[in-house]
XYZ file of C-alpha atoms in Angstrom:
365
model
C -7.766 -12.393 22.148
C -11.057 -12.117 20.268
C -14.042 -14.252 21.021
C -14.026 -16.516 17.983
C -10.336 -17.328 18.040
C -11.037 -20.764 19.516
C -13.873 -21.722 17.200
C -13.433 -24.593 14.708
C -11.406 -23.542 11.705
C -12.818 -23.078 8.221
C -11.629 -21.480 5.031
C -12.626 -18.113 3.744
C -15.838 -18.108 1.770
C -15.581 -15.951 -1.334
C -18.240 -14.834 -3.805
C -17.013 -14.632 -7.416
C -19.419 -12.615 -9.583
C -18.630 -12.881 -13.282
C -20.062 -12.246 -16.704
C -16.961 -13.853 -18.232
C -17.510 -17.563 -17.514
C -15.078 -18.456 -20.299
C -12.286 -16.503 -18.574
C -13.088 -16.766 -14.866
C -12.322 -20.458 -14.410
C -8.602 -19.698 -14.018
C -9.381 -17.103 -11.363
C -11.737 -19.472 -9.532
C -8.993 -22.102 -9.422
C -6.561 -19.609 -7.921
C -9.087 -18.437 -5.318
C -9.827 -22.016 -4.237
C -6.325 -22.171 -2.770
C -7.385 -19.781 -0.007
C -11.129 -20.240 0.283
C -14.400 -21.774 -0.754
C -15.613 -20.065 -3.936
C -19.243 -19.530 -4.925
C -19.355 -18.478 -8.586
C -22.417 -16.618 -9.866
C -23.300 -14.392 -12.791
C -23.500 -10.659 -12.241
C -27.264 -10.803 -12.774
C -27.508 -13.146 -9.771
C -25.646 -10.983 -7.241
C -27.892 -11.103 -4.160
C -29.369 -7.964 -2.638
C -27.441 -8.806 0.544
C -24.476 -11.200 0.917
C -24.545 -14.149 3.309
C -23.092 -13.261 6.701
C -20.198 -15.711 6.356
C -18.821 -14.316 3.079
C -15.344 -12.844 3.576
C -15.480 -10.795 0.384
C -16.642 -10.554 -3.211
C -14.476 -10.742 -6.336
C -16.008 -9.107 -9.410
C -14.810 -10.166 -12.866
C -16.867 -8.308 -15.444
C -16.455 -6.668 -18.820
C -16.203 -3.008 -17.838
C -17.163 -2.081 -21.414
C -20.574 -3.753 -20.980
C -23.183 -1.189 -19.845
C -25.525 -3.964 -18.656
C -22.893 -5.636 -16.449
C -21.680 -2.321 -15.081
C -25.228 -1.238 -14.202
C -26.033 -4.559 -12.506
C -22.911 -4.373 -10.366
C -23.418 -0.706 -9.514
C -27.005 -1.309 -8.387
C -25.960 -4.114 -6.036
C -22.553 -3.252 -4.651
C -23.205 0.371 -3.828
C -26.054 -0.653 -1.503
C -25.571 -0.514 2.263
C -25.552 -4.315 2.526
C -22.179 -4.491 0.744
C -20.596 -1.435 2.338
C -18.579 -3.360 4.956
C -17.653 -6.267 2.643
C -14.269 -6.115 0.841
C -14.845 -5.809 -2.926
C -12.023 -6.788 -5.283
C -12.408 -6.049 -8.990
C -10.555 -7.674 -11.890
C -9.404 -5.243 -14.560
C -7.748 -5.773 -17.920
C -4.301 -4.240 -17.962
C -4.948 -2.776 -21.413
C -8.195 -1.065 -20.416
C -7.479 2.611 -19.975
C -9.189 4.041 -16.911
C -10.239 0.525 -15.904
C -9.108 0.946 -12.325
C -10.856 4.306 -12.045
C -14.104 2.758 -13.236
C -13.716 -0.066 -10.726
C -13.322 2.430 -7.863
C -16.433 4.245 -9.064
C -18.348 0.971 -8.887
C -17.318 0.482 -5.277
C -14.046 -1.469 -5.463
C -11.900 -1.600 -2.352
C -9.000 -3.170 -4.273
C -8.135 -4.414 -7.778
C -6.170 -7.148 -9.526
C -5.225 -7.161 -13.193
C -4.944 -9.614 -16.039
C -2.754 -11.459 -16.878
C -2.987 -13.098 -13.449
C 0.010 -13.426 -11.139
C -1.093 -16.289 -8.889
C 1.087 -15.493 -5.883
C 0.240 -11.789 -6.017
C -3.485 -12.574 -6.109
C -3.222 -14.947 -3.152
C -1.333 -12.335 -1.128
C -3.964 -9.751 -2.022
C -6.819 -12.057 -0.977
C -5.167 -13.008 2.313
C -4.593 -9.351 3.083
C -7.899 -7.874 1.927
C -10.362 -10.599 2.916
C -10.670 -11.827 6.496
C -10.062 -15.489 7.189
C -13.089 -17.057 8.881
C -10.684 -18.920 11.163
C -9.718 -15.575 12.628
C -12.840 -13.592 11.893
C -14.557 -12.253 14.980
C -18.322 -11.795 14.677
C -18.633 -10.042 18.035
C -19.402 -6.325 18.132
C -15.749 -5.504 18.813
C -14.559 -7.802 16.040
C -16.917 -6.209 13.545
C -15.759 -2.759 14.658
C -12.142 -3.795 14.051
C -12.904 -5.102 10.579
C -14.876 -1.969 9.690
C -12.025 0.212 10.912
C -9.412 -1.654 8.911
C -11.623 -1.621 5.812
C -12.183 2.139 6.154
C -8.455 2.783 6.541
C -7.685 0.518 3.584
C -10.185 2.461 1.461
C -8.358 5.704 2.277
C -5.059 4.094 1.256
C -6.579 3.136 -2.088
C -7.745 6.723 -2.587
C -4.270 8.041 -1.734
C -2.036 5.666 -3.644
C -4.243 4.596 -6.555
C -6.729 7.358 -7.240
C -5.073 10.624 -6.221
C -2.161 10.311 -8.708
C -4.745 9.630 -11.429
C -6.473 12.910 -10.662
C -9.374 11.624 -8.548
C -10.340 13.983 -5.708
C -9.441 13.200 -2.103
C -11.966 14.962 0.106
C -11.787 15.836 3.766
C -15.302 14.464 4.319
C -14.177 10.980 3.234
C -11.269 11.096 5.673
C -13.656 12.055 8.477
C -15.870 9.055 7.678
C -12.870 6.747 8.008
C -11.559 8.329 11.202
C -14.781 7.520 13.081
C -14.452 3.811 12.279
C -10.732 3.703 13.041
C -11.119 5.338 16.448
C -13.956 2.976 17.327
C -12.001 -0.059 16.121
C -8.979 0.522 18.337
C -11.040 1.697 21.298
C -13.229 -1.428 21.232
C -10.369 -3.890 20.598
C -6.677 -3.076 21.028
C -3.635 -1.708 19.274
C -2.181 -5.231 19.262
C -5.132 -6.588 17.276
C -4.994 -3.634 14.861
C -1.277 -4.212 14.208
C -1.826 -7.953 13.744
C -4.377 -7.399 10.981
C -2.763 -4.515 9.096
C 0.663 -6.132 9.470
C -0.396 -8.756 6.934
C -0.846 -6.128 4.215
C 1.210 -6.877 1.106
C 1.787 -3.237 0.088
C 4.500 -1.678 2.216
C 3.295 1.920 1.897
C -0.257 0.975 2.898
C 0.994 -1.099 5.833
C 3.201 1.701 7.136
C 0.421 4.289 7.060
C -1.948 1.917 8.851
C 0.700 1.141 11.493
C 1.304 4.855 12.083
C -2.431 5.482 12.339
C -2.851 2.674 14.873
C -0.018 3.931 17.058
C -1.275 7.519 16.820
C -4.801 6.566 17.896
C -3.553 4.404 20.771
C -1.147 7.136 21.911
C -3.878 9.777 21.808
C -6.197 7.559 23.833
C -3.407 6.771 26.309
C -2.756 10.489 26.789
C -6.430 11.070 27.475
C -6.800 13.567 24.649
C -10.190 15.127 24.065
C -12.165 13.383 21.338
C -11.738 16.308 18.932
C -7.963 16.123 19.355
C -8.003 12.352 18.877
C -9.811 12.889 15.599
C -7.329 15.519 14.439
C -4.423 13.222 15.146
C -6.088 10.216 13.525
C -6.770 11.967 10.251
C -3.315 13.567 10.213
C -1.601 10.216 10.795
C -3.718 8.540 8.122
C -2.641 11.112 5.521
C 0.889 11.880 6.735
C 2.571 10.045 3.825
C 0.135 11.119 1.103
C 3.069 12.535 -0.868
C 4.489 9.051 -1.413
C 1.665 8.525 -3.897
C 3.716 10.674 -6.270
C 7.012 8.819 -5.750
C 7.631 6.084 -8.369
C 6.863 2.597 -7.044
C 10.276 1.433 -8.282
C 11.862 3.837 -5.804
C 9.471 3.154 -2.915
C 9.878 -0.632 -3.201
C 13.535 -0.717 -4.201
C 15.180 -3.645 -2.356
C 18.742 -2.342 -2.511
C 20.529 0.842 -1.562
C 18.892 4.042 -2.761
C 20.863 6.331 -5.050
C 21.267 10.039 -4.359
C 18.525 10.717 -6.919
C 16.250 8.162 -5.232
C 16.801 9.901 -1.903
C 16.089 13.290 -3.440
C 12.725 12.010 -4.670
C 11.892 10.386 -1.321
C 12.684 13.618 0.511
C 10.279 15.471 -1.788
C 7.234 13.498 -0.643
C 6.249 15.866 2.214
C 6.182 18.819 -0.169
C 4.345 16.880 -2.892
C 1.734 15.692 -0.409
C 1.250 19.165 1.030
C 0.864 20.718 -2.432
C -1.666 18.061 -3.466
C -3.869 18.643 -0.423
C -3.653 22.425 -0.742
C -4.738 22.102 -4.362
C -7.651 19.863 -3.347
C -8.683 22.401 -0.706
C -10.690 21.905 2.465
C -8.005 20.256 4.611
C -7.404 21.847 8.034
C -4.071 23.472 8.914
C -2.951 20.801 11.398
C -3.247 18.071 8.738
C -1.234 20.125 6.271
C 1.311 20.783 9.033
C 1.792 17.050 9.660
C 1.957 16.152 5.965
C 4.645 18.786 5.321
C 6.690 18.541 8.521
C 6.558 14.968 9.878
C 10.238 14.456 8.941
C 11.425 17.600 10.731
C 13.625 17.030 13.817
C 14.026 19.263 16.848
C 17.753 19.813 16.249
C 17.127 21.207 12.754
C 18.508 18.217 10.813
C 15.152 17.134 9.383
C 13.467 18.007 6.097
C 12.071 19.667 4.039
C 12.495 23.004 5.892
C 15.069 22.230 8.583
C 12.749 23.441 11.338
C 13.979 23.277 14.913
C 12.652 23.461 18.467
C 9.530 25.539 18.952
C 9.020 25.822 15.203
C 7.700 22.254 15.303
C 4.144 21.851 16.609
C 3.009 19.293 19.185
C 0.936 17.307 16.672
C 3.967 17.022 14.384
C 6.234 15.959 17.280
C 3.791 13.214 18.205
C 3.336 12.035 14.609
C 7.110 11.943 14.089
C 7.516 9.639 17.103
C 4.876 7.138 15.977
C 6.120 7.360 12.372
C 9.685 6.441 13.342
C 8.581 3.672 15.703
C 6.311 2.146 13.052
C 9.096 2.246 10.455
C 11.553 0.499 12.782
C 9.267 -2.409 13.681
C 8.268 -3.069 10.072
C 10.052 -5.579 7.873
C 11.852 -3.860 5.023
C 13.518 -5.389 1.952
C 16.953 -4.474 3.313
C 16.515 -5.494 6.991
C 14.511 -7.525 9.473
C 12.035 -5.723 11.736
C 13.204 -4.390 15.093
C 11.473 -5.538 18.243
C 9.360 -2.873 19.931
C 11.894 -2.654 22.746
C 14.856 -2.222 20.411
C 12.977 0.355 18.345
C 12.197 2.359 21.464
C 15.843 2.230 22.562
C 16.970 3.502 19.157
C 14.577 6.423 19.511
C 15.877 7.228 22.989
C 19.375 7.320 21.506
C 18.230 9.955 19.001
C 18.456 12.413 21.889
C 17.519 15.997 21.096
C 16.232 15.106 17.638
C 12.955 14.005 19.268
C 10.802 15.344 22.072
C 12.116 12.996 24.769
C 9.385 13.909 27.280
C 6.753 12.957 24.731
C 8.725 9.840 23.814
C 8.680 8.642 27.441
C 4.927 9.170 27.500
C 4.811 6.890 24.434
C 6.722 4.093 26.237
C 3.657 2.220 27.590
C 2.051 2.277 24.141
C 5.191 1.147 22.325
C 6.179 -1.571 24.754
C 2.658 -2.771 25.488
C 1.719 -3.415 21.839
C 3.301 -6.827 21.378
């Protein structure tokens, strides 16, 4: 339990920066349902935000050079680097989301506003001061989650639009993620990322948390921990190229849906190869994390010794994370039930490695 969990409760405090006072009143009203809102003009964005701000929402005319320059000068400074930054974009503005990312956005919402979707996004992206932990470990946790979230945005929002995904950016995130889980716990990591409204983001962050905790439990060298962290973070990069309607489909998938889903390892691998600069073990995990030791996996039907140790480990944490997550078609499994299901998979998984995972799986709730 983190140090501030017993402090008096208070709402989030949000900063709404706008050059559209005639249009931002609706947004301010929505935000007031989940926090205290300070509304300012873009010209009044402070050089550094108050320490108790949970995040900043930016509602500007992205066609206005003056507004864009004011926001760029402020939000790309170090003082805002660890603060979640949500931009409002017009759904008819081509490249609007890309411009928002370039200005430093960590997430976006679009007009016309969907109230419930915005509230879910705020609750997920911006820490609640009731739960916010200002200790060193709490700050490390929040920085780690924010770094991982930023990678998810790059994967699922920017990569399909042609924006580059660089290995150096993944390395920056991995440092913060490793520190976050080392200084807090897997349980706290899962509690925060488990509130994420986007299923694909949530799954990748769960897998990353389990992978880091497993690596630390095994006593891996720091270099190996880093390799596993970055591989887990990117393992599902190919899902960025699967239509959202298929990924989020609440009912039974058709044969064509399944064909597309089973293509995501190959699509992810090809995308990273095209980008260049990603090490072989990351590409191995991206392409082969759905392979099974008995040869019944995909995309290549590898078996036994053809499957590397880093892939075997990633496959275990990937399956466990998927089982404990809530899905549209089923309730989440308990950690214990999920582990039992994996034991029953027999020679599909590395059972020796799975038993080494037991303390991590069963100690995380």
